[in-house]
Structures are given as structure tokens and as C-alpha cells.
Amino acid sequence: MVDEAAWGLTAKVAIVTGAAGDIGRRTVELLSACGACIVAEDVKAEVSGLEQAGRIATLTGDLVDESTAQRAVALALQRFGRLDILVNVAGRHMVKSSLDVTVQDWDGILNINARGTFLHCREALRVMVPQAGGAIVNVGSISGVVGLGQQLAYAASKGAIAQITRVLAVEFGPAGIRVNAVAPGAVVTGLLDGIVPEGRRLLAGLGEQHALRRVGRPEEIADVIVYLASPRSSFITGAIVMADGGYTAM
């Protein structure tokens, strides 16, 4: 049972991208349990299953398109009257030798992960700056912090997210807006679905590479996201929080 009052999120309004995925869905569920209203966005039509009258509105769209971010912000204002929180979860992975990465591969990953984050941050900030407050949480990765082979485009995109986070934190801190990122280690999600065979099983087998000798669960990352989105982290901004089971400490 979540103590709604303890999180300070009652009646706050959030946008969550990638809401049909494992981490995105858990984030939507926890924000809702904490009393927030949410626009749940995803390119997958199944995001509509999260719709909940008066609490969760859903939006289907490709986050690469500028109009998707604009529609998400407009929906938050139309349905709930304000926007307090943006959570950028949506992203795509790629595992491929750097010599085999094509221009199309590079553009595809950078567009989804970095461009999509940029567009949603920009549109949310257009609302947050005039109201002098807000919180943005981006989902990065250990791949944006340390070097991992066969992840050239993905690592570049997650490194870009880390820098987007820092720049926006510095630029908009005086306006009362906090911007942070979570950098997960291996978490059992559908991130590798369609990329490598039995992606979830592969992720589950990476526990020995982490100091805790296990991989993460989607709800553990959602917990960190919601903490950073809430007033409980009121003096944290520009941080890349390593929710990685100790991977980068080894």
C-alpha cells in the first residue's frame, strides 16, 4: 500500500513516454497510486489499455515526430489543466558491431532516444517555465556512462540523454525546474525483444556482472523515477542516478 500523502504527488500531472513497456507501465501505476494524473504515451496501441477515467489519459504516437510531444502536452492541459512532471522512458536498443552500424541504424537510434527526449523536454518546459516549477526525469543507461562493446549508437544516444539532463538542469534550475536521469543496469524488460533471441532470458542471466549478483526489476527503476519526480528529492537536480546494482562500481 502506497502512502499517497508521503510522496507529495496528489493532483500533480505527469506525462510518461514508453508507457506500454515494463518500466513505463510500472511508473504510470506508481504515479497513479501516489495520487498523480498521467498522460500515458507510447507508439504501441496497447497503451490504450491503461486509460482510466479521471486519472490516466492515453496517447498513441511516434515520439520522433515533433507533433507527438506537442499533442502529449496539449492533452495534459486539456484533460487535467496543468503539467508538473515529464518522465522520458521510451527508447530502443541496438546490439551490433560498430563496423556494421549503418547510417540508418545510427539515425534511427539517435532519433528515438535522444531526439524524442529533447522534443518532449522542450515542449514540457514551455509549460513549466511560466508556472515556475516542474520535474523532468529521463531514463538513461549504464551504456551512457561506461564503454560497452557493440552498443555504439545506443551508447551515444544514452550519453546524449545524460548531457541533455545536465544542460537543462543548469539552464532551468533558476526557474524552479529540476531535471534528473536514472541510469539502470540490466533490468528484465522487453528492451531486447526482436533484437536478440530470448532477450529477457539473456538480461536475466547478467546478474553476475552486478555487485548485487542479480539484475533489476522494472518496479525498482520506477521507484527511483517517482522519487526523482516527487518533492522528496527537492534538492536533487542535474544528477545521473545509477540504479545499476553496483555495475559501475566494479
Tab-separated table of C-alpha atoms in Angstrom:
chain	number	residue	atom	x	y	z
A	1	MET	CA	0.000	0.000	0.000
A	2	VAL	CA	1.418	3.378	-1.062
A	3	ASP	CA	1.172	6.281	1.382
A	4	GLU	CA	-0.156	8.816	-1.120
A	5	ALA	CA	0.379	11.854	1.095
A	6	ALA	CA	4.012	10.968	1.796
A	7	TRP	CA	5.023	11.415	-1.842
A	8	GLY	CA	3.547	14.888	-2.325
A	9	LEU	CA	2.204	13.957	-5.753
A	10	THR	CA	-1.520	14.244	-5.130
A	11	ALA	CA	-3.187	16.054	-8.057
A	12	LYS	CA	0.151	16.501	-9.853
A	13	VAL	CA	0.028	15.867	-13.603
A	14	ALA	CA	2.650	13.802	-15.437
A	15	ILE	CA	3.468	12.670	-18.951
A	16	VAL	CA	5.143	9.251	-19.222
A	17	THR	CA	6.559	8.127	-22.574
A	18	GLY	CA	7.103	4.452	-23.290
A	19	ALA	CA	4.143	3.764	-21.013
A	20	ALA	CA	3.281	0.415	-22.612
A	21	GLY	CA	6.712	-1.009	-21.723
A	22	ASP	CA	7.706	-2.687	-18.479
A	23	ILE	CA	9.340	0.284	-16.742
A	24	GLY	CA	6.913	2.809	-18.224
A	25	ARG	CA	3.862	0.860	-17.105
A	26	ARG	CA	5.234	0.429	-13.586
A	27	THR	CA	5.947	4.157	-13.465
A	28	VAL	CA	2.400	5.005	-14.527
A	29	GLU	CA	0.992	2.627	-11.912
A	30	LEU	CA	3.121	4.052	-9.100
A	31	LEU	CA	2.436	7.673	-10.035
A	32	SER	CA	-1.270	6.896	-10.083
A	33	ALA	CA	-1.065	5.150	-6.696
A	34	CYS	CA	0.660	8.283	-5.377
A	35	GLY	CA	-2.294	10.425	-6.439
A	36	ALA	CA	-0.994	11.852	-9.714
A	37	CYS	CA	-2.862	12.132	-13.013
A	38	ILE	CA	-0.995	10.865	-16.057
A	39	VAL	CA	-0.839	11.111	-19.822
A	40	ALA	CA	0.494	7.670	-20.785
A	41	GLU	CA	2.126	7.792	-24.212
A	42	ASP	CA	3.515	5.041	-26.426
A	43	VAL	CA	3.905	4.157	-30.092
A	44	LYS	CA	2.154	0.847	-29.303
A	45	ALA	CA	-1.625	0.836	-29.486
A	46	GLU	CA	-1.871	-1.323	-26.357
A	47	VAL	CA	-1.111	1.765	-24.279
A	48	SER	CA	-4.845	2.476	-24.554
A	49	GLY	CA	-5.382	-0.313	-22.036
A	50	LEU	CA	-4.024	1.988	-19.329
A	51	GLU	CA	-6.820	4.531	-19.814
A	52	GLN	CA	-8.593	5.312	-16.556
A	53	ALA	CA	-11.339	7.921	-16.373
A	54	GLY	CA	-10.286	10.985	-14.402
A	55	ARG	CA	-6.802	9.644	-13.704
A	56	ILE	CA	-4.982	8.287	-16.788
A	57	ALA	CA	-5.326	9.562	-20.364
A	58	THR	CA	-3.539	7.696	-23.147
A	59	LEU	CA	-1.923	8.825	-26.374
A	60	THR	CA	-0.550	6.791	-29.270
A	61	GLY	CA	2.216	8.402	-31.302
A	62	ASP	CA	5.781	8.148	-32.531
A	63	LEU	CA	7.982	10.190	-30.217
A	64	VAL	CA	10.299	11.029	-33.135
A	65	ASP	CA	7.528	13.239	-34.514
A	66	GLU	CA	7.523	16.748	-33.113
A	67	SER	CA	3.734	16.711	-33.092
A	68	THR	CA	3.620	13.781	-30.652
A	69	ALA	CA	5.292	15.769	-27.881
A	70	GLN	CA	3.055	18.722	-28.641
A	71	ARG	CA	-0.056	16.541	-28.529
A	72	ALA	CA	1.022	14.966	-25.232
A	73	VAL	CA	1.421	18.350	-23.557
A	74	ALA	CA	-1.847	19.609	-25.054
A	75	LEU	CA	-3.661	16.508	-23.777
A	76	ALA	CA	-2.293	17.006	-20.260
A	77	LEU	CA	-3.539	20.599	-20.245
A	78	GLN	CA	-6.874	19.748	-21.816
A	79	ARG	CA	-7.673	16.747	-19.602
A	80	PHE	CA	-6.050	17.775	-16.311
A	81	GLY	CA	-5.395	21.521	-16.580
A	82	ARG	CA	-1.655	21.568	-15.889
A	83	LEU	CA	1.679	19.749	-16.286
A	84	ASP	CA	4.091	19.154	-13.408
A	85	ILE	CA	6.156	16.121	-14.370
A	86	LEU	CA	7.691	14.625	-17.522
A	87	VAL	CA	9.159	11.124	-17.498
A	88	ASN	CA	11.014	10.062	-20.664
A	89	VAL	CA	11.132	6.268	-20.546
A	90	ALA	CA	10.694	5.367	-24.222
A	91	GLY	CA	13.777	4.102	-26.016
A	92	ARG	CA	15.193	1.494	-28.356
A	93	HIS	CA	18.271	-0.685	-28.027
A	94	MET	CA	20.705	-1.979	-30.622
A	95	VAL	CA	23.410	-4.627	-30.352
A	96	LYS	CA	25.673	-4.603	-33.402
A	97	SER	CA	29.364	-4.415	-34.240
A	98	SER	CA	30.390	-0.795	-34.673
A	99	LEU	CA	31.705	-1.617	-38.152
A	100	ASP	CA	28.273	-2.870	-39.167
A	101	VAL	CA	26.276	0.120	-37.915
A	102	THR	CA	24.639	1.812	-40.887
A	103	VAL	CA	23.650	5.449	-41.203
A	104	GLN	CA	20.039	4.280	-40.947
A	105	ASP	CA	20.838	2.398	-37.719
A	106	TRP	CA	22.562	5.442	-36.257
A	107	ASP	CA	19.806	7.877	-37.200
A	108	GLY	CA	17.086	5.502	-36.028
A	109	ILE	CA	18.509	5.025	-32.522
A	110	LEU	CA	19.555	8.643	-32.034
A	111	ASN	CA	16.180	9.892	-33.272
A	112	ILE	CA	14.162	7.718	-30.902
A	113	ASN	CA	16.334	8.005	-27.802
A	114	ALA	CA	17.908	11.470	-27.997
A	115	ARG	CA	15.608	13.416	-30.322
A	116	GLY	CA	12.491	12.053	-28.641
A	117	THR	CA	13.815	13.069	-25.226
A	118	PHE	CA	14.750	16.531	-26.497
A	119	LEU	CA	11.352	17.157	-28.097
A	120	HIS	CA	9.386	16.128	-25.019
A	121	CYS	CA	11.638	18.144	-22.693
A	122	ARG	CA	11.300	21.232	-24.870
A	123	GLU	CA	7.519	21.060	-25.074
A	124	ALA	CA	7.123	20.346	-21.347
A	125	LEU	CA	9.441	23.225	-20.465
A	126	ARG	CA	7.260	25.618	-22.482
A	127	VAL	CA	4.599	24.968	-19.821
A	128	MET	CA	6.813	24.520	-16.770
A	129	VAL	CA	8.798	27.760	-17.150
A	130	PRO	CA	5.772	30.111	-16.967
A	131	GLN	CA	4.430	28.223	-13.940
A	132	ALA	CA	7.900	28.387	-12.292
A	133	GLY	CA	8.120	24.741	-11.387
A	134	GLY	CA	8.284	21.176	-12.588
A	135	ALA	CA	10.326	17.984	-12.617
A	136	ILE	CA	11.737	16.053	-15.551
A	137	VAL	CA	13.147	12.538	-15.228
A	138	ASN	CA	14.948	10.963	-18.176
A	139	VAL	CA	15.848	7.290	-18.412
A	140	GLY	CA	19.455	6.799	-19.463
A	141	SER	CA	21.597	3.692	-19.069
A	142	ILE	CA	24.924	2.426	-17.802
A	143	SER	CA	25.753	2.375	-21.535
A	144	GLY	CA	25.786	6.173	-21.478
A	145	VAL	CA	28.366	6.201	-18.679
A	146	VAL	CA	30.785	3.334	-19.383
A	147	GLY	CA	32.003	1.733	-22.599
A	148	LEU	CA	30.230	-1.457	-23.666
A	149	GLY	CA	31.058	-3.170	-26.937
A	150	GLN	CA	28.547	-3.468	-29.790
A	151	GLN	CA	26.433	-0.621	-28.428
A	152	LEU	CA	27.849	2.334	-30.365
A	153	ALA	CA	24.615	4.053	-31.433
A	154	TYR	CA	22.749	3.119	-28.252
A	155	ALA	CA	25.578	4.317	-26.003
A	156	ALA	CA	25.854	7.580	-27.949
A	157	SER	CA	22.120	8.177	-27.537
A	158	LYS	CA	22.204	7.496	-23.801
A	159	GLY	CA	25.274	9.705	-23.406
A	160	ALA	CA	23.294	12.424	-25.160
A	161	ILE	CA	20.456	11.959	-22.666
A	162	ALA	CA	22.899	12.429	-19.775
A	163	GLN	CA	24.079	15.723	-21.269
A	164	ILE	CA	20.553	16.872	-22.096
A	165	THR	CA	19.757	16.269	-18.429
A	166	ARG	CA	22.715	18.279	-17.136
A	167	VAL	CA	22.264	21.196	-19.538
A	168	LEU	CA	18.554	21.574	-18.810
A	169	ALA	CA	19.148	21.312	-15.060
A	170	VAL	CA	21.606	24.204	-15.203
A	171	GLU	CA	19.566	26.290	-17.625
A	172	PHE	CA	16.191	25.923	-15.914
A	173	GLY	CA	17.146	25.476	-12.266
A	174	PRO	CA	16.606	29.212	-11.638
A	175	ALA	CA	13.034	28.735	-12.884
A	176	GLY	CA	12.402	26.116	-10.188
A	177	ILE	CA	12.577	23.156	-12.557
A	178	ARG	CA	14.548	20.042	-11.645
A	179	VAL	CA	15.935	17.696	-14.318
A	180	ASN	CA	17.471	14.337	-13.434
A	181	ALA	CA	18.135	10.979	-15.057
A	182	VAL	CA	18.114	7.365	-13.963
A	183	ALA	CA	20.777	5.069	-15.428
A	184	PRO	CA	19.663	1.445	-14.986
A	185	GLY	CA	21.885	-1.576	-15.218
A	186	ALA	CA	20.428	-4.774	-16.646
A	187	VAL	CA	16.699	-4.980	-15.952
A	188	VAL	CA	14.439	-7.784	-17.137
A	189	THR	CA	12.246	-5.983	-19.680
A	190	GLY	CA	11.341	-6.327	-23.334
A	191	LEU	CA	14.189	-3.986	-24.348
A	192	LEU	CA	15.912	-6.691	-26.414
A	193	ASP	CA	12.757	-8.180	-27.920
A	194	GLY	CA	13.261	-8.565	-31.657
A	195	ILE	CA	16.974	-7.757	-31.346
A	196	VAL	CA	18.434	-10.952	-29.911
A	197	PRO	CA	16.778	-14.351	-29.327
A	198	GLU	CA	15.251	-14.810	-25.872
A	199	GLY	CA	16.117	-11.255	-24.858
A	200	ARG	CA	14.502	-11.438	-21.435
A	201	ARG	CA	16.364	-14.619	-20.567
A	202	LEU	CA	19.623	-13.037	-21.720
A	203	LEU	CA	19.038	-9.992	-19.499
A	204	ALA	CA	18.123	-12.206	-16.548
A	205	GLY	CA	21.454	-14.014	-16.924
A	206	LEU	CA	23.577	-10.873	-16.469
A	207	GLY	CA	23.333	-10.815	-12.689
A	208	GLU	CA	26.949	-11.823	-12.058
A	209	GLN	CA	28.119	-8.612	-13.745
A	210	HIS	CA	26.492	-6.567	-10.980
A	211	ALA	CA	27.757	-6.156	-7.427
A	212	LEU	CA	24.408	-7.355	-6.046
A	213	ARG	CA	24.735	-10.507	-8.175
A	214	ARG	CA	21.315	-10.049	-9.703
A	215	VAL	CA	19.610	-7.913	-12.318
A	216	GLY	CA	16.966	-5.297	-11.617
A	217	ARG	CA	13.200	-5.405	-11.714
A	218	PRO	CA	11.100	-2.786	-13.560
A	219	GLU	CA	9.405	-1.681	-10.337
A	220	GLU	CA	12.797	-0.919	-8.778
A	221	ILE	CA	13.566	1.550	-11.561
A	222	ALA	CA	10.053	3.001	-11.336
A	223	ASP	CA	10.632	3.629	-7.617
A	224	VAL	CA	13.703	5.745	-8.400
A	225	ILE	CA	11.905	7.608	-11.191
A	226	VAL	CA	8.973	8.538	-8.977
A	227	TYR	CA	11.280	9.580	-6.141
A	228	LEU	CA	13.124	11.951	-8.502
A	229	ALA	CA	9.807	13.282	-9.814
A	230	SER	CA	8.493	13.940	-6.320
A	231	PRO	CA	9.149	16.772	-3.839
A	232	ARG	CA	11.041	14.243	-1.707
A	233	SER	CA	14.048	14.843	-3.979
A	234	SER	CA	13.659	18.626	-3.895
A	235	PHE	CA	17.418	19.366	-3.661
A	236	ILE	CA	18.471	16.972	-6.423
A	237	THR	CA	18.933	18.225	-9.970
A	238	GLY	CA	21.388	17.545	-12.776
A	239	ALA	CA	22.049	14.083	-11.318
A	240	ILE	CA	22.535	10.815	-13.173
A	241	VAL	CA	21.359	8.289	-10.597
A	242	MET	CA	22.993	4.909	-11.101
A	243	ALA	CA	20.269	2.353	-10.394
A	244	ASP	CA	22.560	-0.419	-11.566
A	245	GLY	CA	23.018	-2.935	-8.777
A	246	GLY	CA	26.589	-1.750	-8.389
A	247	TYR	CA	27.595	-2.441	-12.012
A	248	THR	CA	29.553	0.805	-12.434
A	249	ALA	CA	31.212	0.380	-9.027
A	250	MET	CA	33.001	-2.792	-10.104
